[in-house]
mmCIF file of C-alpha atoms in Angstrom:
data_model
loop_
_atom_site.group_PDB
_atom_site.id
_atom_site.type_symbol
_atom_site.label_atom_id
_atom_site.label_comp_id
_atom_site.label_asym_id
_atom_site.label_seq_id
_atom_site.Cartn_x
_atom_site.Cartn_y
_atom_site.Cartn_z
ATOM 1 C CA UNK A 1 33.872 -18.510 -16.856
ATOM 2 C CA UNK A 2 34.616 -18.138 -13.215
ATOM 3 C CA UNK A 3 36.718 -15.062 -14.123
ATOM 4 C CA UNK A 4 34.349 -13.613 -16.247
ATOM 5 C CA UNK A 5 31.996 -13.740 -13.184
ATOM 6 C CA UNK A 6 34.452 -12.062 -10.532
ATOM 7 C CA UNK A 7 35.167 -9.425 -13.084
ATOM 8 C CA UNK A 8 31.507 -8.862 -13.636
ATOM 9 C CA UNK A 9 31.340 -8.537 -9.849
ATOM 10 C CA UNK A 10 33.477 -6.223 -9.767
ATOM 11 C CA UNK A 11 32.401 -4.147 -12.459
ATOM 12 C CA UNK A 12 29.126 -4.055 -10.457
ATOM 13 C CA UNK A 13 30.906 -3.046 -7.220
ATOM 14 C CA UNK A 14 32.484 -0.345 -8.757
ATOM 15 C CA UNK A 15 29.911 1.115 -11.184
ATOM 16 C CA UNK A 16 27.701 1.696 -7.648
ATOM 17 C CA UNK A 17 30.109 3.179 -6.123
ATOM 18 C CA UNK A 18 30.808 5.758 -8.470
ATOM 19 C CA UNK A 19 27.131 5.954 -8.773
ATOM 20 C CA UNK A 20 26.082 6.938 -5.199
ATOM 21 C CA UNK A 21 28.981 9.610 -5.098
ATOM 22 C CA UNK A 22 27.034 11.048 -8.307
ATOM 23 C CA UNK A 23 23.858 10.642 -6.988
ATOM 24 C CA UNK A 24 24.755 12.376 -4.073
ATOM 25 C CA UNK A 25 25.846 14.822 -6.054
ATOM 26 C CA UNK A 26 23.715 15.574 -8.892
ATOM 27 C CA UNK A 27 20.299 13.933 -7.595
ATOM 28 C CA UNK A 28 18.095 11.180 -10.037
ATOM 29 C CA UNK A 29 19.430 13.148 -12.769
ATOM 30 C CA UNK A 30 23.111 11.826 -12.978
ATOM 31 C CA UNK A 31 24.733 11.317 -15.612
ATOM 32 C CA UNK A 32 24.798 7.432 -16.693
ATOM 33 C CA UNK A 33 27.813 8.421 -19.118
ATOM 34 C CA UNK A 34 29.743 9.971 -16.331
ATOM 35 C CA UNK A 35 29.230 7.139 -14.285
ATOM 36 C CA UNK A 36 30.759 4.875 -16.804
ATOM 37 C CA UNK A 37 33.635 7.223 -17.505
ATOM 38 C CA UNK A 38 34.686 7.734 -13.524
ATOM 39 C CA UNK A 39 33.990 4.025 -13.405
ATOM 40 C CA UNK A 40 36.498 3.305 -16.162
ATOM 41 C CA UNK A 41 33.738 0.761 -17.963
ATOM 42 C CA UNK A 42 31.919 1.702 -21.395
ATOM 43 C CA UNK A 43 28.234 2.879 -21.405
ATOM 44 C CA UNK A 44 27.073 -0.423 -22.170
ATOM 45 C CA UNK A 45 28.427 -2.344 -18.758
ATOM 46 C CA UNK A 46 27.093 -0.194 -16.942
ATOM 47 C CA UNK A 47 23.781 -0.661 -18.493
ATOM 48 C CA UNK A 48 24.035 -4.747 -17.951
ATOM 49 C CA UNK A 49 24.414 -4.417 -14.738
ATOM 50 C CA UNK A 50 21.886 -1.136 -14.646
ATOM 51 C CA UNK A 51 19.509 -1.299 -17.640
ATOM 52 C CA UNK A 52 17.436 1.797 -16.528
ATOM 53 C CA UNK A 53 18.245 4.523 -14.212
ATOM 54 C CA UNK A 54 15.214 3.612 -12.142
ATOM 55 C CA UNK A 55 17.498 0.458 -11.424
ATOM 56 C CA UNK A 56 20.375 2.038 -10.932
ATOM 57 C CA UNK A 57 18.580 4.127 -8.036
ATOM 58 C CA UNK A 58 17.040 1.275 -6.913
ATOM 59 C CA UNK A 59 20.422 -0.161 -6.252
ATOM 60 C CA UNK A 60 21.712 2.899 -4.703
ATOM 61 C CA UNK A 61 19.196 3.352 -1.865
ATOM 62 C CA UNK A 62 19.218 -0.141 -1.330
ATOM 63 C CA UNK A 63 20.506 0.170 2.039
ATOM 64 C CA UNK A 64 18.868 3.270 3.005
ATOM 65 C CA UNK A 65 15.307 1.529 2.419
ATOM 66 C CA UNK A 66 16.350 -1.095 4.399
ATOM 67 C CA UNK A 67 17.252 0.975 7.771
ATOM 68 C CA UNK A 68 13.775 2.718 6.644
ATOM 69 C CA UNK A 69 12.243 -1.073 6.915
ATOM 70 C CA UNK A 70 14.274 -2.214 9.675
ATOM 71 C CA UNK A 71 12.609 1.214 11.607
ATOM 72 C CA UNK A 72 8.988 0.877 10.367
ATOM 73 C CA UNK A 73 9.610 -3.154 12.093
ATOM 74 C CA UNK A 74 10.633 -1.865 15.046
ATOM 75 C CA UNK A 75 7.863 0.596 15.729
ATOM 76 C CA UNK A 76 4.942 -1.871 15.351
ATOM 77 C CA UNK A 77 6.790 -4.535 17.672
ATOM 78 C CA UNK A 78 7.344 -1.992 20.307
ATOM 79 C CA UNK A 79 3.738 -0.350 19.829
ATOM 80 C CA UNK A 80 5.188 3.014 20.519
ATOM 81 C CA UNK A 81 6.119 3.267 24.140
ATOM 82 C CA UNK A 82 2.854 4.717 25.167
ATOM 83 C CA UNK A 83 1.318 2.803 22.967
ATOM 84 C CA UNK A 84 0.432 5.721 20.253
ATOM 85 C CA UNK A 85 0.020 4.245 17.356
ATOM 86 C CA UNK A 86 -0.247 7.510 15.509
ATOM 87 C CA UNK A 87 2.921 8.965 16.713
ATOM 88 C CA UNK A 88 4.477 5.059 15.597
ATOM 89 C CA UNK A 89 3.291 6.090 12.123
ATOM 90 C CA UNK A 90 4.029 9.717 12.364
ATOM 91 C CA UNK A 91 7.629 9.277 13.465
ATOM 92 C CA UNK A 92 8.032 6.563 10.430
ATOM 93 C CA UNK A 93 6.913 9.211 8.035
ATOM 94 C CA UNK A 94 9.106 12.059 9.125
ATOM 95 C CA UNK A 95 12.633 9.675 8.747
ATOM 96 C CA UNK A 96 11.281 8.809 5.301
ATOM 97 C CA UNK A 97 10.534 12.134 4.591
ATOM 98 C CA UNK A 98 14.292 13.035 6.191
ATOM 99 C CA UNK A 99 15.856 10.243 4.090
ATOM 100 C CA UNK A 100 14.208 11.949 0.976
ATOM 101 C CA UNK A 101 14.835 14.949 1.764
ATOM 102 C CA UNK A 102 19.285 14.703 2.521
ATOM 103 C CA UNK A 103 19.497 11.670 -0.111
ATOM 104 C CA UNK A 104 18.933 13.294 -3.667
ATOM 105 C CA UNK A 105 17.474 10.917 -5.542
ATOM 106 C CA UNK A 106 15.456 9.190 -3.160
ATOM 107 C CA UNK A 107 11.990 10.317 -3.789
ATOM 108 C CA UNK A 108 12.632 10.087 -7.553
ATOM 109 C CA UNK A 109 13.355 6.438 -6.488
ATOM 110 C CA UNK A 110 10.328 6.119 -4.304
ATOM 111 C CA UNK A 111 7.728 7.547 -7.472
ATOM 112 C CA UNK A 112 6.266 4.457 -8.428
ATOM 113 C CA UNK A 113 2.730 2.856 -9.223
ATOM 114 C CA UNK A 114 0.770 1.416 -6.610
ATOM 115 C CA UNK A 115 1.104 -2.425 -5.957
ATOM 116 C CA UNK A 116 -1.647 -4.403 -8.032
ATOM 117 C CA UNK A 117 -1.273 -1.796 -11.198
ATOM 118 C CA UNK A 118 -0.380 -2.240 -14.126
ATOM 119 C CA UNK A 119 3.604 -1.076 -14.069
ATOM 120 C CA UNK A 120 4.159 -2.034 -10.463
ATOM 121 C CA UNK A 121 7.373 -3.866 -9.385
ATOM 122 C CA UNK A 122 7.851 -6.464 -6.686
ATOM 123 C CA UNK A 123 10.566 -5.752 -4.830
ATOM 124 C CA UNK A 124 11.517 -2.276 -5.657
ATOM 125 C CA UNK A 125 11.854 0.688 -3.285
ATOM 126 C CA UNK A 126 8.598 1.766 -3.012
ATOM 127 C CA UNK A 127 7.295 -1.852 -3.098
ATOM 128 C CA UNK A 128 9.388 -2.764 0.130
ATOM 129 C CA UNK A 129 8.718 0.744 1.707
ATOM 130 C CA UNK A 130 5.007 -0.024 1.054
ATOM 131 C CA UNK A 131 5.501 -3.133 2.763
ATOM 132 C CA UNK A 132 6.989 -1.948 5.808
ATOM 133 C CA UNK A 133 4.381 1.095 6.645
ATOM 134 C CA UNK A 134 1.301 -0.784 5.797
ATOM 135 C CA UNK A 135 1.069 -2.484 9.511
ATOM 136 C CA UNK A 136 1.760 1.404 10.831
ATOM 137 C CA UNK A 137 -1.028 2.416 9.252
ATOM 138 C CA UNK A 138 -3.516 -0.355 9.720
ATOM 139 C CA UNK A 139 -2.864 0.320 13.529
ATOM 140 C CA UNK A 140 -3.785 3.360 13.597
ATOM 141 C CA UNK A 141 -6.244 2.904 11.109
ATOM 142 C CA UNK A 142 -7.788 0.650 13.328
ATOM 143 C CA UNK A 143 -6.964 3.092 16.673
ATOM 144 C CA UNK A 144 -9.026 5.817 14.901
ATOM 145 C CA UNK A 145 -5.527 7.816 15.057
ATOM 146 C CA UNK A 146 -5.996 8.465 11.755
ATOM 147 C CA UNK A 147 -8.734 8.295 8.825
ATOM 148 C CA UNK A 148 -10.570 5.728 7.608
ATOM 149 C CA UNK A 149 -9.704 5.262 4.204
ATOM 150 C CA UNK A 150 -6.326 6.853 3.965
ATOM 151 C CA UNK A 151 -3.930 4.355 2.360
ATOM 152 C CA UNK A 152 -0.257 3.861 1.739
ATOM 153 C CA UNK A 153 -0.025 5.634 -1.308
ATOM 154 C CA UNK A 154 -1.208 8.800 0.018
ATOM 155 C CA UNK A 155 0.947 8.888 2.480
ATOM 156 C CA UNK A 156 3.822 8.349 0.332
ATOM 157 C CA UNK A 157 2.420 10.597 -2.408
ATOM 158 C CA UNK A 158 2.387 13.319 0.375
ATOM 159 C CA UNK A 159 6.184 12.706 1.275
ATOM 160 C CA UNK A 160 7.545 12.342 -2.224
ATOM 161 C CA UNK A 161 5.605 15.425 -3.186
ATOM 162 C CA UNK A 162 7.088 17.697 -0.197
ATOM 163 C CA UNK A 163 10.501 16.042 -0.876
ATOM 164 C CA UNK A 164 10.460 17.025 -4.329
ATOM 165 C CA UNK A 165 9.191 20.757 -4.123
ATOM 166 C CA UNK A 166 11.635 21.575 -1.485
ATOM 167 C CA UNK A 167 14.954 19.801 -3.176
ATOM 168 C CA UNK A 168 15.704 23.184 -4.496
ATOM 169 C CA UNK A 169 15.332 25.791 -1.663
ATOM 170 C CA UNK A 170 17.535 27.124 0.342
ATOM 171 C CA UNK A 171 17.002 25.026 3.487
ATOM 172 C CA UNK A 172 15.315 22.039 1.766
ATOM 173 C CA UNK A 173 15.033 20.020 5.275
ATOM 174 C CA UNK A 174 13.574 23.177 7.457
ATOM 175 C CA UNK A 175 10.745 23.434 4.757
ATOM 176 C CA UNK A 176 10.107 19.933 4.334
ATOM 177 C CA UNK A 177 9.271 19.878 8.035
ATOM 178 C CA UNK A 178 7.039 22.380 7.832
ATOM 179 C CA UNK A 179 5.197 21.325 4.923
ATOM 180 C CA UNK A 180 5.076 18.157 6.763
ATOM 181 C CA UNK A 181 3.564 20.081 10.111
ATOM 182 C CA UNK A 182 0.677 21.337 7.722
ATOM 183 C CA UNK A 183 0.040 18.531 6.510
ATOM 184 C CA UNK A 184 -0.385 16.425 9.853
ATOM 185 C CA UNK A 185 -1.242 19.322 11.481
ATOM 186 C CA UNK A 186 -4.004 20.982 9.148
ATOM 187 C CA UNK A 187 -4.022 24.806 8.714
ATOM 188 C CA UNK A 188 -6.643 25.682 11.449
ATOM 189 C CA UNK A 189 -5.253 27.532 13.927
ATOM 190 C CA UNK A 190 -4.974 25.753 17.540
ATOM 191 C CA UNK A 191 -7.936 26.445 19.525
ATOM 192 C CA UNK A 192 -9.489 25.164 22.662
ATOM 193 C CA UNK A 193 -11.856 21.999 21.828
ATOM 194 C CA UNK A 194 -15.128 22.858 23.023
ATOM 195 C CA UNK A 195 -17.242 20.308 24.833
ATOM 196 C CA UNK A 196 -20.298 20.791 22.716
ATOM 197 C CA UNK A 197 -18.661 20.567 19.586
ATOM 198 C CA UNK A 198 -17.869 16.735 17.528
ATOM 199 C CA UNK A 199 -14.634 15.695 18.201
ATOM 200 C CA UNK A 200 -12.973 13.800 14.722
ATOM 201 C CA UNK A 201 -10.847 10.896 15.250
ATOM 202 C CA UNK A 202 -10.419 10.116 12.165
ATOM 203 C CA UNK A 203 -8.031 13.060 10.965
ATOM 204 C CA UNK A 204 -4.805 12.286 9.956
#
């Protein structure tokens, strides 16, 4: 039995590595056949171990969601330097949105359904990530840095979606950031504020 278990272990330790060298090279879409093949298991261990390829990503990106937690942490201790809680939030969202962008896969990982829905998972990427950039948010939520009313999921909607429609194009990372710079930015020129006019907190 022991043996059974340390070959299982290995099985496992081998079957990701092979994965995350396709993954990085073929995106979400890898095959699970080649994996087993390069792996030098059959199909069906690598499906014990893996039974969907959500899992299988899940497993990959592990780490990367972690430094992505371990970031999101460190921002709401320190309160931003000068204490702007929308930059915090804004420089969270822009290493997602890099991780997403140079790790193929990633955002395929991060599509989920919100937390509470029917179909949601505890504990998977987007879970965790949804974890760690909720205190962000609420800050500047409650800073009126940002609008009332804006929530997690569109915020990650809005990164998956840019990571996703700029995977193919020539310089997927220069157009991410400036889809990203629309976004935060809106598509109003810069203009002088004028005194008499409202001034909106709220905007993200």
């Amino acid at each position: 039995m022991t043996g059974q278990r340390a070959d299982a272990r290995r099985n496992y330790a081998r079957v990701l590595a092979v994965a995350e060298a396709e993954v990085a090279a073929h995106g979400a879409h890898a095959s699970l056949e080649q994996i087993a093949r390069t792996a030098g298991v059959g199909s069906g261990t690598v499906r014990r171990h893996f039974p969907t390829r959500r899992a299988l990503l899940e497993a990959v990106f592990q780490q990367r969601i972690q430094a992505l937690c371990d970031l999101a942490h460190s921002l709401d201790k320190d309160k931003d330097e000068d204490g702007d809680s929308r930059r915090a939030m804004l420089t969270w969202l822009r290493e997602l949105l890099d991780y997403a962008v140079a790790a193929r896969g990633l955002a395929d990982a991060l599509t989920y359904v919100p937390l509470g829905d029917e179909g949601s998972q505890e504990g998977s990427c987007a879970s965790v990530i949804e974890t760690a950039c909720a205190p962000l948010l609420r800050r500047a939520i409650a800073d009126r840095t940002v609008r009332s009313g804006t929530t997690v999921h569109d915020l990650l909607t809005l990164i998956i979606g840019i990571a996703l429609a700029t995977e193919s194009q020539s310089d997927p990372r220069r157009q991410a950031e400036r889809a990203f710079l629309l976004a935060v930015e809106g598509l109003s020129p810069t203009r002088p504020e004028r005194h008499d006019e409202p001034h909106d907190t709220g905007e993200l």
